[in-house]
């Protein structure tokens, strides 16, 4: 059992949990993820390691509740436990001194960007971060990003905070000005796709972290496969980070919809029964 | 028949060879095909005491038993069968356990028709003795008695062994070393132990209760199973050695699914058999939404392949309500699956498209599978495996409308562990290179066995490797040369005979 030590709600739909998992924390690196399973009947879902504390033996996750499991996890308060936490999985980010790097996070995607930005900064890069969301209430970790960046730009689609624009606007401007050596873009698939479309004409390498559907997260099933540069790749073992200009985002998004029908059934069933088994019959 | 049974039972008179041969092979009761196609209960129900005794009396107790040579681990088959015939199942199970760690598993999943039963003397003229069913009978008898008899455990050796993977190879190795008094820790990547027995082979063929009972048995011998531990990620092999493990056995299997590299394979509705079976077995998706993990079955499913994995996927899809079409590029004779599984699949109504191979999968506008294009094959010259190579018949393409495709054309070794161990010697397929006699790898103190070394093979071979690994590790930790000296071997054999 893996105990939740802290839980903070950021909005109705977003939250942070600090979980006791010393074996995972011990070797966790920026860019990696873990798999959690809440209980015996639970699904295995992948979540990025947003932070880790080796001394305390903890890992931090930041989650957006969008379906059955993420909604149920939201009800897990500090002091409760998860039945399984497996990781760290995936390949760590390749950190080196590139020069100027843009670290763009969309929605809860900001959290996974955080440890990467921190490492890039340590490695001597000039880090310009973009914290983006649809609206003010969904913005998160602006303060933390400030700690590890040379500059932070906030954007919201509706202008309720920071610049009123899409995350791609400042990326485009900076690419036009030149001097950007690398872009990290993490968030919903559609956001990553448009970030890549923005940087491609400038030839600025753009790394994305793909969120395909997973089961084991250890290369055993192929559920997570995507097409990168025309080749099939397993995100969980060969990723999750890839060169975004090579990724077939349309395929990724199509594959993410594979279980929509069942996800709705699971969610409705959960809302109706709240885990009460007797409800089944 | 009851006449013979009585004679056998009471042992008034030894049956003659001719009388024994005259007894027909005893069928095992099974659920009716129609009924079982709608449930996940075990298909075969095992022998009653009477049936087991009758079947056991068919064995000729050969002086030079061919069956023993046919068994990959050399079980003393006539001895355990004799014990059953003499109504002493306790002696039978004890005999079995001298050689195989998990007879309840082997009795159910070993390809006996390719091993012991293939060479059984009775089988020359009649049907062979049902060795596998008798093995299962003895194991199930023991389970019904409650707690399994525990062997003597040697006094603590003060040495610690780490085992990677809790499949049959890892469990066997752990059990053997625990009995020798070593401190054993199994590290398993998944949240349940058992390897393929747990995530791959379905409930209706190998109930998970049996698998978990075997895991608990190994734990009861003193081995610890640490779940959620991915070696190569959570901890590397070098870290294991630094962290107080005196030796390591790698039994991480060949779990990486292979796809066919044909157009359309990434469409929605195309799954590896591993994904489909993992969802169904490990995640219990067949009980969705009570269990959270979904599974996509569709109305009409194509399963590509002819091995046990393909049969398991096909029969699982059938039980989830689909009309299932199995596509295999060779003929029925070449199918690598166990005879019994092929037979059961046919009975349950799975439609076989033999000498047929997919060429592409065609999708609709939304990215979902719509059709599979196949081509007819004919058998040409034998290939390296000795089987006749299938060659496509030009211009014979046709299309089958389908909504789910399950690809079951093999697996390779998973790169997670080996990626993190650059100094480990691998062969060109990514399997770990291990000495065939000792299972020693290129790394000092690290041994490897099971599918990770051989590529996808069988449960019994994996168990055999677990035993060899345990013997080598024991010798390694006692500072002995890994290979027994010839005199020593002679002495060992004598010692065994004296027992
Ligand atoms: C490497 C990786 C890292 C991720 N990191 C984060 C993170 O830090 N924070 C966060 O909020 N989310 C993260 N996700 C996404 C998260 O895993 C899904 O939101 C979650 O699985 C949804 O489950 P659900 O039952 O709540 O919703 P569902 O209703 O089941 O699914 C909603 C949508 O989420 C996706 N999804 C469903 N099941 C899975 C699955 N087993 N694996 C992956 N995606 C799935 C599908 O696109 C689906 O349409 C990550 C995904 C990946 C692959
Ligand atoms: C669906 C299916 C049906 C089959 N049917 C039969 C049959 O009827 N008869 C038969 O004889 N054989 C059958 N086989 C083959 C047989 O199951 C295998 O040959 C056998 O299980 C191999 O045993 P193993 O111990 O080497 O590996 P596995 O059983 O594959 O176990 C390996 C274990 O290691 C774990 N692991 C992997 N990587 C790591 C890591 N890095 N760290 C920690 N743990 C790790 C895995 O999660 C797994 O639990 C079947 C196989 C499949 C897939
Ligand atoms: S070969 Fe057949 S008849 Fe002879 S001992 Fe073995 S099982 Fe019995
Ligand atoms: S999640 Fe199963 S292979 Fe990647």
JSON list of N, CA, C and O and ligand atoms in Angstrom, two decimals, chain A residues 213-224 234-237, ligand 4:
[
{"chain": "A", "resi": 213, "resn": "UNK", "atom": "N", "xyz": [-2.97, 5.76, -24.48]},
{"chain": "A", "resi": 213, "resn": "UNK", "atom": "CA", "xyz": [-3.60, 4.84, -23.53]},
{"chain": "A", "resi": 213, "resn": "UNK", "atom": "C", "xyz": [-2.61, 3.72, -23.17]},
{"chain": "A", "resi": 213, "resn": "UNK", "atom": "O", "xyz": [-1.95, 3.17, -24.05]},
{"chain": "A", "resi": 214, "resn": "UNK", "atom": "N", "xyz": [-2.51, 3.41, -21.91]},
{"chain": "A", "resi": 214, "resn": "UNK", "atom": "CA", "xyz": [-1.58, 2.37, -21.47]},
{"chain": "A", "resi": 214, "resn": "UNK", "atom": "C", "xyz": [-2.28, 1.33, -20.60]},
{"chain": "A", "resi": 214, "resn": "UNK", "atom": "O", "xyz": [-3.33, 1.61, -20.02]},
{"chain": "A", "resi": 215, "resn": "UNK", "atom": "N", "xyz": [-1.67, 0.16, -20.51]},
{"chain": "A", "resi": 215, "resn": "UNK", "atom": "CA", "xyz": [-2.16, -0.85, -19.58]},
{"chain": "A", "resi": 215, "resn": "UNK", "atom": "C", "xyz": [-1.06, -1.16, -18.56]},
{"chain": "A", "resi": 215, "resn": "UNK", "atom": "O", "xyz": [-1.14, -0.78, -17.40]},
{"chain": "A", "resi": 216, "resn": "UNK", "atom": "N", "xyz": [0.00, -1.83, -19.03]},
{"chain": "A", "resi": 216, "resn": "UNK", "atom": "CA", "xyz": [1.05, -2.23, -18.08]},
{"chain": "A", "resi": 216, "resn": "UNK", "atom": "C", "xyz": [2.10, -1.14, -17.92]},
{"chain": "A", "resi": 216, "resn": "UNK", "atom": "O", "xyz": [2.69, -0.99, -16.86]},
{"chain": "A", "resi": 217, "resn": "UNK", "atom": "N", "xyz": [2.39, -0.39, -18.98]},
{"chain": "A", "resi": 217, "resn": "UNK", "atom": "CA", "xyz": [3.43, 0.63, -18.91]},
{"chain": "A", "resi": 217, "resn": "UNK", "atom": "C", "xyz": [4.83, 0.05, -18.93]},
{"chain": "A", "resi": 217, "resn": "UNK", "atom": "O", "xyz": [5.80, 0.74, -18.64]},
{"chain": "A", "resi": 218, "resn": "UNK", "atom": "N", "xyz": [4.97, -1.22, -19.27]},
{"chain": "A", "resi": 218, "resn": "UNK", "atom": "CA", "xyz": [6.29, -1.86, -19.26]},
{"chain": "A", "resi": 218, "resn": "UNK", "atom": "C", "xyz": [6.61, -2.54, -20.58]},
{"chain": "A", "resi": 218, "resn": "UNK", "atom": "O", "xyz": [7.47, -3.42, -20.64]},
{"chain": "A", "resi": 219, "resn": "UNK", "atom": "N", "xyz": [5.90, -2.19, -21.65]},
{"chain": "A", "resi": 219, "resn": "UNK", "atom": "CA", "xyz": [6.24, -2.76, -22.95]},
{"chain": "A", "resi": 219, "resn": "UNK", "atom": "C", "xyz": [5.62, -4.10, -23.25]},
{"chain": "A", "resi": 219, "resn": "UNK", "atom": "O", "xyz": [6.04, -4.80, -24.18]},
{"chain": "A", "resi": 220, "resn": "UNK", "atom": "N", "xyz": [4.62, -4.49, -22.48]},
{"chain": "A", "resi": 220, "resn": "UNK", "atom": "CA", "xyz": [4.10, -5.84, -22.59]},
{"chain": "A", "resi": 220, "resn": "UNK", "atom": "C", "xyz": [2.88, -5.99, -23.48]},
{"chain": "A", "resi": 220, "resn": "UNK", "atom": "O", "xyz": [2.51, -7.09, -23.84]},
{"chain": "A", "resi": 221, "resn": "UNK", "atom": "N", "xyz": [2.20, -4.87, -23.78]},
{"chain": "A", "resi": 221, "resn": "UNK", "atom": "CA", "xyz": [0.90, -5.02, -24.44]},
{"chain": "A", "resi": 221, "resn": "UNK", "atom": "C", "xyz": [0.78, -4.29, -25.76]},
{"chain": "A", "resi": 221, "resn": "UNK", "atom": "O", "xyz": [0.00, -4.69, -26.62]},
{"chain": "A", "resi": 222, "resn": "UNK", "atom": "N", "xyz": [1.51, -3.20, -25.95]},
{"chain": "A", "resi": 222, "resn": "UNK", "atom": "CA", "xyz": [1.40, -2.47, -27.21]},
{"chain": "A", "resi": 222, "resn": "UNK", "atom": "C", "xyz": [0.19, -1.55, -27.30]},
{"chain": "A", "resi": 222, "resn": "UNK", "atom": "O", "xyz": [-0.06, -0.97, -28.35]},
{"chain": "A", "resi": 223, "resn": "UNK", "atom": "N", "xyz": [-0.56, -1.39, -26.22]},
{"chain": "A", "resi": 223, "resn": "UNK", "atom": "CA", "xyz": [-1.72, -0.49, -26.24]},
{"chain": "A", "resi": 223, "resn": "UNK", "atom": "C", "xyz": [-1.27, 0.94, -26.53]},
{"chain": "A", "resi": 223, "resn": "UNK", "atom": "O", "xyz": [-1.98, 1.71, -27.15]},
{"chain": "A", "resi": 224, "resn": "UNK", "atom": "N", "xyz": [-0.07, 1.28, -26.08]},
{"chain": "A", "resi": 224, "resn": "UNK", "atom": "CA", "xyz": [0.42, 2.66, -26.13]},
{"chain": "A", "resi": 224, "resn": "UNK", "atom": "C", "xyz": [1.08, 3.01, -27.44]},
{"chain": "A", "resi": 224, "resn": "UNK", "atom": "O", "xyz": [1.71, 4.05, -27.56]},
{"chain": "A", "resi": 234, "resn": "UNK", "atom": "N", "xyz": [6.48, 2.09, -28.96]},
{"chain": "A", "resi": 234, "resn": "UNK", "atom": "CA", "xyz": [5.73, 1.90, -27.72]},
{"chain": "A", "resi": 234, "resn": "UNK", "atom": "C", "xyz": [6.08, 3.08, -26.80]},
{"chain": "A", "resi": 234, "resn": "UNK", "atom": "O", "xyz": [7.23, 3.21, -26.37]},
{"chain": "A", "resi": 235, "resn": "UNK", "atom": "N", "xyz": [5.10, 3.92, -26.49]},
{"chain": "A", "resi": 235, "resn": "UNK", "atom": "CA", "xyz": [5.37, 5.13, -25.71]},
{"chain": "A", "resi": 235, "resn": "UNK", "atom": "C", "xyz": [5.97, 4.78, -24.34]},
{"chain": "A", "resi": 235, "resn": "UNK", "atom": "O", "xyz": [6.87, 5.45, -23.86]},
{"chain": "A", "resi": 236, "resn": "UNK", "atom": "N", "xyz": [5.49, 3.71, -23.73]},
{"chain": "A", "resi": 236, "resn": "UNK", "atom": "CA", "xyz": [5.91, 3.44, -22.35]},
{"chain": "A", "resi": 236, "resn": "UNK", "atom": "C", "xyz": [7.37, 3.03, -22.22]},
{"chain": "A", "resi": 236, "resn": "UNK", "atom": "O", "xyz": [7.98, 3.27, -21.19]},
{"chain": "A", "resi": 237, "resn": "UNK", "atom": "N", "xyz": [7.94, 2.41, -23.24]},
{"chain": "A", "resi": 237, "resn": "UNK", "atom": "CA", "xyz": [9.35, 2.02, -23.13]},
{"chain": "A", "resi": 237, "resn": "UNK", "atom": "C", "xyz": [10.27, 2.84, -24.02]},
{"chain": "A", "resi": 237, "resn": "UNK", "atom": "O", "xyz": [11.44, 3.04, -23.70]},
{"chain": "C", "resi": 4, "resn": "LIG", "atom": "S1", "xyz": [1.45, 0.26, -22.05]},
{"chain": "C", "resi": 4, "resn": "LIG", "atom": "FE1", "xyz": [1.60, -1.81, -22.57]},
{"chain": "C", "resi": 4, "resn": "LIG", "atom": "S2", "xyz": [3.23, -1.73, -23.97]},
{"chain": "C", "resi": 4, "resn": "LIG", "atom": "FE2", "xyz": [3.10, 0.32, -23.39]}
]
